[in-house]
Short mmCIF file of C-alpha atoms and ligand atoms in Angstrom, two decimals:
data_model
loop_
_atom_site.label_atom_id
_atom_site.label_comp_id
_atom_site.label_asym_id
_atom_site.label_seq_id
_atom_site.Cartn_x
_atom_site.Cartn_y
_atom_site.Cartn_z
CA UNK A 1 27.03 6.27 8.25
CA UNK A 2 26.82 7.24 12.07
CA UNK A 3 25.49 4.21 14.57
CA UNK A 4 22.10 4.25 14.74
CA UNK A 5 19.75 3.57 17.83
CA UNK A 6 18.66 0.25 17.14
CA UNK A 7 14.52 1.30 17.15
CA UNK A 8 15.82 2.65 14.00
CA UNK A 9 17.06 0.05 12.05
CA UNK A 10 13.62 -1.52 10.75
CA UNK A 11 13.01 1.92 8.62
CA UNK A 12 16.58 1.60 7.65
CA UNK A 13 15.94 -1.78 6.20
CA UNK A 14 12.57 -0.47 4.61
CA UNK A 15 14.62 2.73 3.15
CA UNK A 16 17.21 0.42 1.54
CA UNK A 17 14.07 -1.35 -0.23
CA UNK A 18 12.28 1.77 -1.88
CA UNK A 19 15.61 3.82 -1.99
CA UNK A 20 16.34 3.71 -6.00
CA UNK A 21 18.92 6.48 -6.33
CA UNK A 22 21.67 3.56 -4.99
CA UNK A 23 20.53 1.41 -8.30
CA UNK A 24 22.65 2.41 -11.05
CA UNK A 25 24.76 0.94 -13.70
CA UNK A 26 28.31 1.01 -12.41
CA UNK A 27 30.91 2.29 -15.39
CA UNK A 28 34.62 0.08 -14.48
CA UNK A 29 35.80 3.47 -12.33
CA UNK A 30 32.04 3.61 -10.40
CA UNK A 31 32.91 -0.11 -9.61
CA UNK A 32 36.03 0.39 -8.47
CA UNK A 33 34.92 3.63 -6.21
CA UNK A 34 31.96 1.34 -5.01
CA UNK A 35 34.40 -1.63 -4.38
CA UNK A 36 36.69 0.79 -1.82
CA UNK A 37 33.93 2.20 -0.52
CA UNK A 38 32.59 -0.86 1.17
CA UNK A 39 36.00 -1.96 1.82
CA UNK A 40 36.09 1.55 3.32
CA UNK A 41 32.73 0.78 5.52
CA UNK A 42 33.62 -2.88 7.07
CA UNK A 43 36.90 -3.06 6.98
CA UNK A 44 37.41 -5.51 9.71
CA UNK A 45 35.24 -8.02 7.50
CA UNK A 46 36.12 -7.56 3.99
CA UNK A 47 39.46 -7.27 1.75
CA UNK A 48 40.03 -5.96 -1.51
CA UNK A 49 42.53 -7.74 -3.75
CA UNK A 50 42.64 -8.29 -7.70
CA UNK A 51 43.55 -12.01 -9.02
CA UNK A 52 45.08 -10.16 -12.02
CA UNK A 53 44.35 -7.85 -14.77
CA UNK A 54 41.71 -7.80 -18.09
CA UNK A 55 43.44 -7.66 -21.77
CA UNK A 56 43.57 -4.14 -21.55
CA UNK A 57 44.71 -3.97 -18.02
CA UNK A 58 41.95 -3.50 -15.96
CA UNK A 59 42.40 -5.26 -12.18
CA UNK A 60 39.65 -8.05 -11.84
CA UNK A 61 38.85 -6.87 -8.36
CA UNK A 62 37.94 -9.79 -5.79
CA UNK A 63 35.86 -7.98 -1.89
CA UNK A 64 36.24 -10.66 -0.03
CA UNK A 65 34.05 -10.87 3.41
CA UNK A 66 35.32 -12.89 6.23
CA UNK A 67 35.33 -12.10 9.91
CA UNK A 68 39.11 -12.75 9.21
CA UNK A 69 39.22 -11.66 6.14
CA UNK A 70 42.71 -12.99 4.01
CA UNK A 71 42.80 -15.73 5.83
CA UNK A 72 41.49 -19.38 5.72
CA UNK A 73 40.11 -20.54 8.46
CA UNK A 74 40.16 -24.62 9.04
CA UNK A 75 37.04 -26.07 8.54
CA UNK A 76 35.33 -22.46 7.36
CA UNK A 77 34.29 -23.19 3.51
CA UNK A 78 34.94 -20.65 1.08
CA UNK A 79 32.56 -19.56 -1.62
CA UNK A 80 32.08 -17.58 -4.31
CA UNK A 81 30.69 -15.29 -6.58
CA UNK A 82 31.93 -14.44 -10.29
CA UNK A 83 29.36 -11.55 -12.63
CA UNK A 84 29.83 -10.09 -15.94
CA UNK A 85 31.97 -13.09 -17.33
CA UNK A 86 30.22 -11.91 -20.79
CA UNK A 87 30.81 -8.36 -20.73
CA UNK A 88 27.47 -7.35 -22.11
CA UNK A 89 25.37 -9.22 -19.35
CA UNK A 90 25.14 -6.85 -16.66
CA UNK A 91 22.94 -7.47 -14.32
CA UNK A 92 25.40 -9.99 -12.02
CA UNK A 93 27.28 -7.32 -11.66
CA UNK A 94 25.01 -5.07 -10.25
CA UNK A 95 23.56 -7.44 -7.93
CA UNK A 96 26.79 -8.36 -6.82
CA UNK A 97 27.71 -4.64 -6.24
CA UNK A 98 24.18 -4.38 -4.08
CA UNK A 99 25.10 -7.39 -2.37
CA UNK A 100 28.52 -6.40 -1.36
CA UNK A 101 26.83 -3.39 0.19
CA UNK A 102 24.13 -5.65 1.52
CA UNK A 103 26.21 -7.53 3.65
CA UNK A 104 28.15 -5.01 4.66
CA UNK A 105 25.16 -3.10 6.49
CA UNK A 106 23.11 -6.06 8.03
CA UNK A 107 26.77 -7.14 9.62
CA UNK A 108 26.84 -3.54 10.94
CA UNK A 109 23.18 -3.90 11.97
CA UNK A 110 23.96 -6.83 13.59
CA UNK A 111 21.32 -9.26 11.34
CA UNK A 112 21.85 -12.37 12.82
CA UNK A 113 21.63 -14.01 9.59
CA UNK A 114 24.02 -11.78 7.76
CA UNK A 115 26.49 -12.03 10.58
CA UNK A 116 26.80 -15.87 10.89
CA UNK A 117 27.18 -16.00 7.15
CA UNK A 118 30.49 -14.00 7.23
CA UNK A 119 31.55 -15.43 10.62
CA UNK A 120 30.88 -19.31 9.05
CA UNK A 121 32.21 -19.00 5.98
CA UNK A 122 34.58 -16.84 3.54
CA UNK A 123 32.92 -15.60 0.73
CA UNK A 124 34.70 -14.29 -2.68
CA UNK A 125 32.81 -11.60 -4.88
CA UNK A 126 34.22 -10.23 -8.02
CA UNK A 127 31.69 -8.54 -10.06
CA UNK A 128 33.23 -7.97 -13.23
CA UNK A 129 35.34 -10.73 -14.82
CA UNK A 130 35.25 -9.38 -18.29
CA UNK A 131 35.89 -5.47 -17.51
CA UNK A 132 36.92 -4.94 -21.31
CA UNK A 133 33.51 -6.11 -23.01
CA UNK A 134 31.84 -4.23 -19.95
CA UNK A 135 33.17 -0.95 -21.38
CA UNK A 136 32.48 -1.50 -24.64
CA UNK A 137 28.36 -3.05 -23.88
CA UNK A 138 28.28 0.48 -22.07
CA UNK A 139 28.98 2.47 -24.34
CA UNK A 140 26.28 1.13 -26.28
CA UNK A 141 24.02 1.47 -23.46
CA UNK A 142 20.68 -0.91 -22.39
CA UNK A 143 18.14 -2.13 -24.98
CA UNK A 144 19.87 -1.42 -28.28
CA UNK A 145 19.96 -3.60 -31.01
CA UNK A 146 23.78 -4.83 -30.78
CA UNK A 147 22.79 -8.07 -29.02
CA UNK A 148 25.94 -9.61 -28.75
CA UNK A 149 28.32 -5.97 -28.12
CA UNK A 150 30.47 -6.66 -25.72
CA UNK A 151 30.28 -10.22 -24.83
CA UNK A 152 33.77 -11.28 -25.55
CA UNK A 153 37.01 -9.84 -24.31
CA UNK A 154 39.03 -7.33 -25.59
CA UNK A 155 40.76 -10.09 -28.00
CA UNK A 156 37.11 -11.27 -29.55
CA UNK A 157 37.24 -14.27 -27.01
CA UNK A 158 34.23 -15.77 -25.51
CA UNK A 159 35.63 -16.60 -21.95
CA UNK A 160 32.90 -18.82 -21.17
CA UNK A 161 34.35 -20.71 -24.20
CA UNK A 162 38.07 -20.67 -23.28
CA UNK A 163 38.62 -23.01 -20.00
CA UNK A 164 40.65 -26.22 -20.51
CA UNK A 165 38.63 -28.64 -21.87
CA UNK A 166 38.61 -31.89 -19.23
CA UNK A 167 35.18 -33.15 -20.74
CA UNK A 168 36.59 -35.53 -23.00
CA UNK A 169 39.43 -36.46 -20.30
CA UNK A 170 36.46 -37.77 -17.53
CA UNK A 171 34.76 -39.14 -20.47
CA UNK A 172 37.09 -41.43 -21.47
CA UNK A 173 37.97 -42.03 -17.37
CA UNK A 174 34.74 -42.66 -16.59
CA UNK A 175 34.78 -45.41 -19.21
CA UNK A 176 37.84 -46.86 -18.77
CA UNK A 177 39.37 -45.92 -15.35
CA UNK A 178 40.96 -43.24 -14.42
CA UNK A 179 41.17 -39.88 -11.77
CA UNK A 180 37.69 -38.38 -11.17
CA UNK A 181 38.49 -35.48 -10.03
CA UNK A 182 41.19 -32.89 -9.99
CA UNK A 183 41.80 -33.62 -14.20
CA UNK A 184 45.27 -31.87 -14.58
CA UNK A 185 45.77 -29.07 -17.17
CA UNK A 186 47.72 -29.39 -20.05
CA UNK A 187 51.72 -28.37 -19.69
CA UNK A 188 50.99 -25.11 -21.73
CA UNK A 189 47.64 -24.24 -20.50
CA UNK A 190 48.62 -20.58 -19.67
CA UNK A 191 49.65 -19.82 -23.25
CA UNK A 192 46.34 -21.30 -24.38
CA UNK A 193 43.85 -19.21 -22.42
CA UNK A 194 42.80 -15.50 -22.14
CA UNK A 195 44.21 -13.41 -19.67
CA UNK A 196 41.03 -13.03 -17.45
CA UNK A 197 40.26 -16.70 -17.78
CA UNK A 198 44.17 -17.60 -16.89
CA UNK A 199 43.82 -14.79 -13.64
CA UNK A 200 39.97 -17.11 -12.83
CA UNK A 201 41.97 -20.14 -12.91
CA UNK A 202 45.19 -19.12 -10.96
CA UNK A 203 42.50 -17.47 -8.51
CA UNK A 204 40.55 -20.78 -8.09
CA UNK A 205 43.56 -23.37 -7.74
CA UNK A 206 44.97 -21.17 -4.77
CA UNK A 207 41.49 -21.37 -2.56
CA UNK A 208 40.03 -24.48 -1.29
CA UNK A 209 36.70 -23.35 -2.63
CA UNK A 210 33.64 -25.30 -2.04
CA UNK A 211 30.52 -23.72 -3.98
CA UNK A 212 30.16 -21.35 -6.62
CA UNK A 213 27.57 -19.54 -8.73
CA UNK A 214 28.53 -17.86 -12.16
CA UNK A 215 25.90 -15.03 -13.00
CA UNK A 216 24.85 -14.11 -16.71
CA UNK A 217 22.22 -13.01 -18.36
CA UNK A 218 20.23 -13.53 -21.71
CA UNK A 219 16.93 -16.39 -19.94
CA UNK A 220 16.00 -16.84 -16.64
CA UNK A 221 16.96 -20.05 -15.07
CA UNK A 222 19.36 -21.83 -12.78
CA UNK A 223 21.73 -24.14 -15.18
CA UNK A 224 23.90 -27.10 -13.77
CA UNK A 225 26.85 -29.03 -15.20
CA UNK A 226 27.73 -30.53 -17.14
CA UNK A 227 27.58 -27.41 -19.99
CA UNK A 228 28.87 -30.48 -22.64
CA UNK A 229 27.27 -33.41 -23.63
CA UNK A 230 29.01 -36.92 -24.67
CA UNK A 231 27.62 -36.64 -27.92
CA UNK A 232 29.12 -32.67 -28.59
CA UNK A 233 30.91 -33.28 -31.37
CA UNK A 234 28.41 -35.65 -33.24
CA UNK A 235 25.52 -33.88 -32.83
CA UNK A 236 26.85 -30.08 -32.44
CA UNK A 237 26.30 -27.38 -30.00
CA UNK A 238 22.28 -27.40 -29.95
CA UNK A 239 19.37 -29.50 -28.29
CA UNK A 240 22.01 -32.19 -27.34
CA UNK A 241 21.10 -34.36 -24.39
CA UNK A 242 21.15 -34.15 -20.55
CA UNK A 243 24.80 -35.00 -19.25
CA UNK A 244 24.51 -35.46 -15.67
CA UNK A 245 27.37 -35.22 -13.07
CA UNK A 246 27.74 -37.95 -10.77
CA UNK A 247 26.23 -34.99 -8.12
CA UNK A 248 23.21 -34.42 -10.31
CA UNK A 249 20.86 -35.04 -7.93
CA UNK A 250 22.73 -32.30 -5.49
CA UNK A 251 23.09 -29.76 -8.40
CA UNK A 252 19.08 -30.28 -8.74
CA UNK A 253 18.67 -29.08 -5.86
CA UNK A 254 21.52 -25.60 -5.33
CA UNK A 255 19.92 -24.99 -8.29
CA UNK A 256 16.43 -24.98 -7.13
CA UNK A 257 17.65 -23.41 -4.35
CA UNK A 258 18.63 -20.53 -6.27
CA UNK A 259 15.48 -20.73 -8.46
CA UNK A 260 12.68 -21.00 -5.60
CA UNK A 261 14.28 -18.32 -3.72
CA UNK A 262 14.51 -15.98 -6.79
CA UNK A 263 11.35 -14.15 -7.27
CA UNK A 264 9.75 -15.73 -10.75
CA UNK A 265 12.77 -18.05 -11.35
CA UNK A 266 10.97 -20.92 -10.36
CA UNK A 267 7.99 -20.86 -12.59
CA UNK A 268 9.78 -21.87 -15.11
CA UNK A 269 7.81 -19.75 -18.22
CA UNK A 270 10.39 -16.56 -18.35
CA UNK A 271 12.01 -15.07 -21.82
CA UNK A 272 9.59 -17.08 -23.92
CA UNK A 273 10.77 -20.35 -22.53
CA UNK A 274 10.06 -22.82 -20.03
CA UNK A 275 12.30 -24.64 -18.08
CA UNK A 276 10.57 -27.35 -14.96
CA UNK A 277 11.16 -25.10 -11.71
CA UNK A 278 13.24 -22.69 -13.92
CA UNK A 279 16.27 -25.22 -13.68
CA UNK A 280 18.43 -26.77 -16.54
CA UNK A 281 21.37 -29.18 -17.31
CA UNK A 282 23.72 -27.35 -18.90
CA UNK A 283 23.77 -29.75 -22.06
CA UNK A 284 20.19 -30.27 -22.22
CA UNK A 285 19.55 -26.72 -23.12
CA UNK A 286 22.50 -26.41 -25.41
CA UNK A 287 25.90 -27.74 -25.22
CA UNK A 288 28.99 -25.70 -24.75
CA UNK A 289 32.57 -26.96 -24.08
CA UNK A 290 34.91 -24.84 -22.27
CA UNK A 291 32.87 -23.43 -20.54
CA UNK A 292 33.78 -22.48 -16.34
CA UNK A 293 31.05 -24.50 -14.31
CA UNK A 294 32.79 -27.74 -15.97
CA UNK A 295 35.94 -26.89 -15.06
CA UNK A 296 35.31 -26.01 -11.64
CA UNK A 297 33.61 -29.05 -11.23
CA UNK A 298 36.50 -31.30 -12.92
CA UNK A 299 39.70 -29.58 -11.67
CA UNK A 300 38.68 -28.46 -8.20
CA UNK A 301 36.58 -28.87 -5.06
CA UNK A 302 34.54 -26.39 -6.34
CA UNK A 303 30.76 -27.12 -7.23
CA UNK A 304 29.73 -24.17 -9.92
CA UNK A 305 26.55 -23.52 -11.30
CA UNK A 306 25.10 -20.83 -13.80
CA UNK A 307 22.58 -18.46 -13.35
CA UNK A 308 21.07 -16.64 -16.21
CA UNK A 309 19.03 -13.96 -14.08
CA UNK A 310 17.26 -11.61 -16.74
CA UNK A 311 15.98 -11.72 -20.40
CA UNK A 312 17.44 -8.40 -21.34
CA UNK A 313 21.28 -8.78 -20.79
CA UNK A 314 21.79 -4.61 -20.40
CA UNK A 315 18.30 -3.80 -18.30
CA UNK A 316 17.57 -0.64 -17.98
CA UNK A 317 18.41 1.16 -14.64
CA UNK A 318 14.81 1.43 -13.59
CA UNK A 319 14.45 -2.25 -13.57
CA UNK A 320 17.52 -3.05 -11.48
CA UNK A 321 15.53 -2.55 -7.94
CA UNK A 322 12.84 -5.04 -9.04
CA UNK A 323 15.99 -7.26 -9.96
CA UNK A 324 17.63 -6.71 -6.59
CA UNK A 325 14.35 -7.36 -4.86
CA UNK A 326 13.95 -10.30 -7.21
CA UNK A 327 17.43 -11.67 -6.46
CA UNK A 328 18.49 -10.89 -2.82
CA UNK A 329 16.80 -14.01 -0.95
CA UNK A 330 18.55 -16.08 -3.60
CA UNK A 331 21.95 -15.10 -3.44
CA UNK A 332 21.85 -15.15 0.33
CA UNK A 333 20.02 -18.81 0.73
CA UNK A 334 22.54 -20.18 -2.31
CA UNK A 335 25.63 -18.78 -0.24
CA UNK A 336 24.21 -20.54 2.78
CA UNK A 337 24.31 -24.38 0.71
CA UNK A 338 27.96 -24.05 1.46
CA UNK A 339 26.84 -25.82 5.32
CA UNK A 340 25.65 -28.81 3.42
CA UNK A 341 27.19 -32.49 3.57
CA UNK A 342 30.13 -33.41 5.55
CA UNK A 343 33.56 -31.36 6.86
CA UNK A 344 36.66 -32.23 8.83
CA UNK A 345 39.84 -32.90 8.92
CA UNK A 346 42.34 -35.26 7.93
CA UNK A 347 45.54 -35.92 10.24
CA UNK A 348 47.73 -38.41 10.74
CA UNK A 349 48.52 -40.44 13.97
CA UNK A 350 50.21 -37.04 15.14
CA UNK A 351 48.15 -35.09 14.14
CA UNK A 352 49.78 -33.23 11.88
CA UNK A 353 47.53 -31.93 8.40
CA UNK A 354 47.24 -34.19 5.37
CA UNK A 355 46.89 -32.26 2.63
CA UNK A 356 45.64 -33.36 -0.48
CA UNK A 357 43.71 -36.80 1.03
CA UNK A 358 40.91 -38.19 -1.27
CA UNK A 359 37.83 -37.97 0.35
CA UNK A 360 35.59 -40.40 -1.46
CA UNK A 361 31.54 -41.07 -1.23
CA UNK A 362 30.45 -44.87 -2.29
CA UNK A 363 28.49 -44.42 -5.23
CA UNK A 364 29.48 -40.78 -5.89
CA UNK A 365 32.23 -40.82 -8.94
CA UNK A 366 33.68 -37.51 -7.43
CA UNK A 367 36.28 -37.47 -4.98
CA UNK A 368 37.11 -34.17 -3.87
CA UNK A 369 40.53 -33.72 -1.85
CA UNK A 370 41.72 -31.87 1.57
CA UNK A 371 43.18 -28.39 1.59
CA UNK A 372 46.43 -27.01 3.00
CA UNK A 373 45.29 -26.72 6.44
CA UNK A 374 43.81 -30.39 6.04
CA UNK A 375 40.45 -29.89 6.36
CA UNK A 376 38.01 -30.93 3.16
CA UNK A 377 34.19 -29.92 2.35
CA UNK A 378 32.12 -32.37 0.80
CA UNK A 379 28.59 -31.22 -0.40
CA UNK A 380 26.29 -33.67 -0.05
CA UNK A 381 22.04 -34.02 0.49
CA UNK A 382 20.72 -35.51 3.54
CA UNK A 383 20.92 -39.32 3.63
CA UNK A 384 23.37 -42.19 4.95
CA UNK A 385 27.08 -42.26 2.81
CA UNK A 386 29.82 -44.53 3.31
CA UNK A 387 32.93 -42.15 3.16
CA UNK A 388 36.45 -43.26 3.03
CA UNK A 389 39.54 -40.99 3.91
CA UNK A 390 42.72 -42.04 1.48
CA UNK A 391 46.44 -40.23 1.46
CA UNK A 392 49.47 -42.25 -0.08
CA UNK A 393 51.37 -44.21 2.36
CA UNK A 394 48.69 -44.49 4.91
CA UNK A 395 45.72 -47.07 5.44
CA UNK A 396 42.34 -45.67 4.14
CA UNK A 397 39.49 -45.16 6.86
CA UNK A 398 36.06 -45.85 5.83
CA UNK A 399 33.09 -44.51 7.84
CA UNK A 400 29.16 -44.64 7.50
CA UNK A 401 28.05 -41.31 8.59
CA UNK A 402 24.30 -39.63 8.02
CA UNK A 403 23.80 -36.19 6.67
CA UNK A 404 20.86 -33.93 7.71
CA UNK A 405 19.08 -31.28 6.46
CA UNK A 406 20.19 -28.43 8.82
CA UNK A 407 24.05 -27.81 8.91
CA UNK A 408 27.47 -29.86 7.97
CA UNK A 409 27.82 -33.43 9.58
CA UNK A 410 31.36 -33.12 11.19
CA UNK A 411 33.77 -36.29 10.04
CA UNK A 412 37.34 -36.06 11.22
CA UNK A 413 39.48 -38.62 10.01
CA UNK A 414 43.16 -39.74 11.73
CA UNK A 415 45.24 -41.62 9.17
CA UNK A 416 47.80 -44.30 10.41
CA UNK A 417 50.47 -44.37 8.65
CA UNK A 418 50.93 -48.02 6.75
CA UNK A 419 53.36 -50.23 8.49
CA UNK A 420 53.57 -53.36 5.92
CA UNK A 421 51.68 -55.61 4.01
CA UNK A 422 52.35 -58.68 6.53
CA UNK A 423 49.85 -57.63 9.16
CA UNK A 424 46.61 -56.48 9.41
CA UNK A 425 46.51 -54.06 11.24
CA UNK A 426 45.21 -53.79 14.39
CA UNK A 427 44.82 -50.48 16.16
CA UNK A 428 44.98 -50.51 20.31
CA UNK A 429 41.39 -48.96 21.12
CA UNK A 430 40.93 -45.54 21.99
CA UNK A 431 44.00 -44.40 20.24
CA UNK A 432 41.87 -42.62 17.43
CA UNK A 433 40.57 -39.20 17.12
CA UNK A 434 37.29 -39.82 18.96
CA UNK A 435 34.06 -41.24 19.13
CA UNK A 436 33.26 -41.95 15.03
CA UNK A 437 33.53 -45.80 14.78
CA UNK A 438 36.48 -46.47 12.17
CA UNK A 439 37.14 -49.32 9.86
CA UNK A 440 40.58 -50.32 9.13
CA UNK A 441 41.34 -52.32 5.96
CA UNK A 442 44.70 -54.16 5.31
CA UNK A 443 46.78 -52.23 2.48
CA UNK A 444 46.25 -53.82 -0.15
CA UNK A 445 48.75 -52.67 -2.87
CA UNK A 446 47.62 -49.38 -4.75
CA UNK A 447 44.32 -50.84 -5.62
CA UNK A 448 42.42 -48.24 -4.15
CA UNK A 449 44.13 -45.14 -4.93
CA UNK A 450 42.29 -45.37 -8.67
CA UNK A 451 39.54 -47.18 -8.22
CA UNK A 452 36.12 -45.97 -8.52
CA UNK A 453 32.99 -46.48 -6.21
CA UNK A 454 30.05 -47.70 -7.61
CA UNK A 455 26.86 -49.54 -6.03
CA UNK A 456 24.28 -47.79 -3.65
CA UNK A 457 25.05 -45.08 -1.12
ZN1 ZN B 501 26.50 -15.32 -20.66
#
């Protein structure tokens, strides 16, 4: 598309709205075409990889947008994006495909909005992760009576059903001590999952992701972790109870993010049910182990939620501009939660990157851990946290540090290396990384590489 004079742009933005010949359902080599071509149109903000290929070897294609796209940038947060994870529930994948093209033109029409997005944070899209059970939904087209065509892979496997289960492992921490966070996998985990779900999982581990929403179909509401209740096995996979993560009260809220900014969301009465402000624990509604948003949750940084975004799973095409229209606010303002809560970095006294240090919130049973580069995200709603920095061989730093509502609260944190248990230490003033008041403790064996926080923020 040729530059524009800018007393233009306004009708372009209303022609995007009412222009329904770009809605369509996208077929696996549409999808592909569509990918490139936006790729093709901003190519100095997006990138277009694949994390690996479907059962029947189709790529799982990942756009990427960054304003340097391929690579992390310290203290940017990543985020992402994942549709069509059951094959016959099509709609995320549309609205992904609209969004991809979305943020491609506001960035060329300069929206201020759309342009600090991509320049603040990296954002990961892939529409399709079940490509397979796409083909095979399509073929059967919208609104027939095959409900469940399509849903599973091309080996008959729910992949919303097929993710490491570390449930049972935080369970049974969380009662009687124990890592909470980063659960490792089992030694043969590879040989135990599907292809797609193995390529998700390789794909997540390698990117210091921060926030993530999963997008079905099938109800309308915004469901948080955890998807399995404590009592799953006793009382079986239906009208179990509500199984909060420690961060319940911040997955309330992304998820009423999501919800309020979605156009009937929110009310809560959609698909012949009703869900308060059109949220949901996972577990309350029904329980499911396996599932992704757990495991993001329990074996990365990464804070997942679900969306189910529209009662018929295969809408027709006429519908899918009242669905963009529907959607669009939400899947900008959820991609802009990734500012919330706390960022920096953790160094030692020369500065060099510590990788992998706990970052821990008193009263929060969820560390989450620095990346590569050193820097860490840590989601969190507005309010005063105690937050203590930890890395083996060095003394932990504690800090009291108040979040707002508008923007990340930047906490650096400069680890001294431990010198011995004799002393305590004492650190000449002004030596640290700046103005945040710091709080050394005296090492104190390995209490505190296991233990958990509890009490009051
Ligand atoms: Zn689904």
């Amino acid at each position: 598309m040729p530059d524009l004079p800018s007393a233009f742009l306004p009708l372009l933005l209303l022609s995007k709205l009412v222009a329904p010949v770009t809605f369509r359902h996208h077929r696996y080599d549409d999808l592909v075409r569509t990918l490139y071509r936006v790729h093709n149109q901003c190519p100095d903000i997006t990138r277009l990889y694949n994390i690996g290929r479907s059962v029947k070897g189709r790529y799982l294609y990942v756009l990427e947008f960054s304003d340097h796209p391929g690579i992390h940038e310290p203290l940017e947060p990543e985020v992402k994006y994942v549709g069509n994870m059951h094959g016959n529930e099509v709609l995320g994948r549309e609205l992904l495909l609209q969004l991809s093209e979305f943020l491609c033109e506001e960035f060329r029409n300069r929206n201020p909005r759309i342009l600090r997005l991509i320049q603040d944070a990296r954002i990961h899209i892939l529409p399709s992760m079940n490509p397979d059970g796409y083909e095979v939904a399509a073929a059967q087209g919208p609104s027939t009576s095959g409900y469940l065509v399509g849903r599973n892979n091309a080996n008959g496997v729910d992949l919303n059903r097929n993710f490491p289960d570390l449930n049972t492992y935080f369970y049974y921490n969380e009662k009687y001590g124990g890592p909470n966070h980063h659960l490792p996998l089992p030694d043969n985990w590879k040989s135990q999952v599907e292809p797609e779900t193995r390529a998700v999982i390789q794909w997540i581990r390698s990117l210091n992701l921060v926030l993530s929403a999963n997008l079905h179909g099938g109800a309308v509401v915004a469901n948080y972790p955890y998807d399995k209740s404590l009592d799953h096995r006793f009382r079986g996979p239906h009208r179990t109870s509500n199984s909060p993560t420690p961060d319940d009260q911040l997955f309330q809220t992304l998820a009423k993010v999501y919800s309020y900014a979605h156009g009937w969301m929110h009310q809560g009465w959609n698909c012949g049910d009703y869900f308060p402000d059109g949220i949901t624990n996972g577990a309350s509604w029904y329980s499911l182990s396996k599932g992704m948003q757990d495991f993001n949750y329990l074996h990365t940084n990464c804070f997942e939620i679900t969306l189910e975004l529209s009662c018929n799973k295969f809408p027709r095409q006429e519908e899918l501009p009242r669905e963009w229209l529907g959607n669009r606010e939400a899947l900008i303002q959820f991609l802009e939660q990734v500012h919330q809560g706390i960022k920096g970095m953790v160094l030692d006294e020369n500065s060099n990157n510590l990788t992998g240090a706990v970052i821990s919130v008193t009263g929060i049973n969820h560390d989450v851990t620095s990346g590569e580069h050193g820097d860490y995200f840590r989601l969190l709603l507005p309010g005063t946290y105690t937050v203590t920095a930890k890395a083996p061989g060095y003394d932990p730093q504690t800090v009291t540090v108040t979040v707002g509502p508008a923007g990340p609260t930047l906490v650096n944190f400069q680890l001294n290396r431990s010198t011995s248990q004799v002393h305590p230490v004492q650190k000449a003033p002004g030596r640290g990384q700046g103005s945040r008041p710091k709080q050394s403790r005296i090492p104190k064996k390995k209490d505190t590489a296991t233990k958990r926080h509890r009490g009051p923020a």
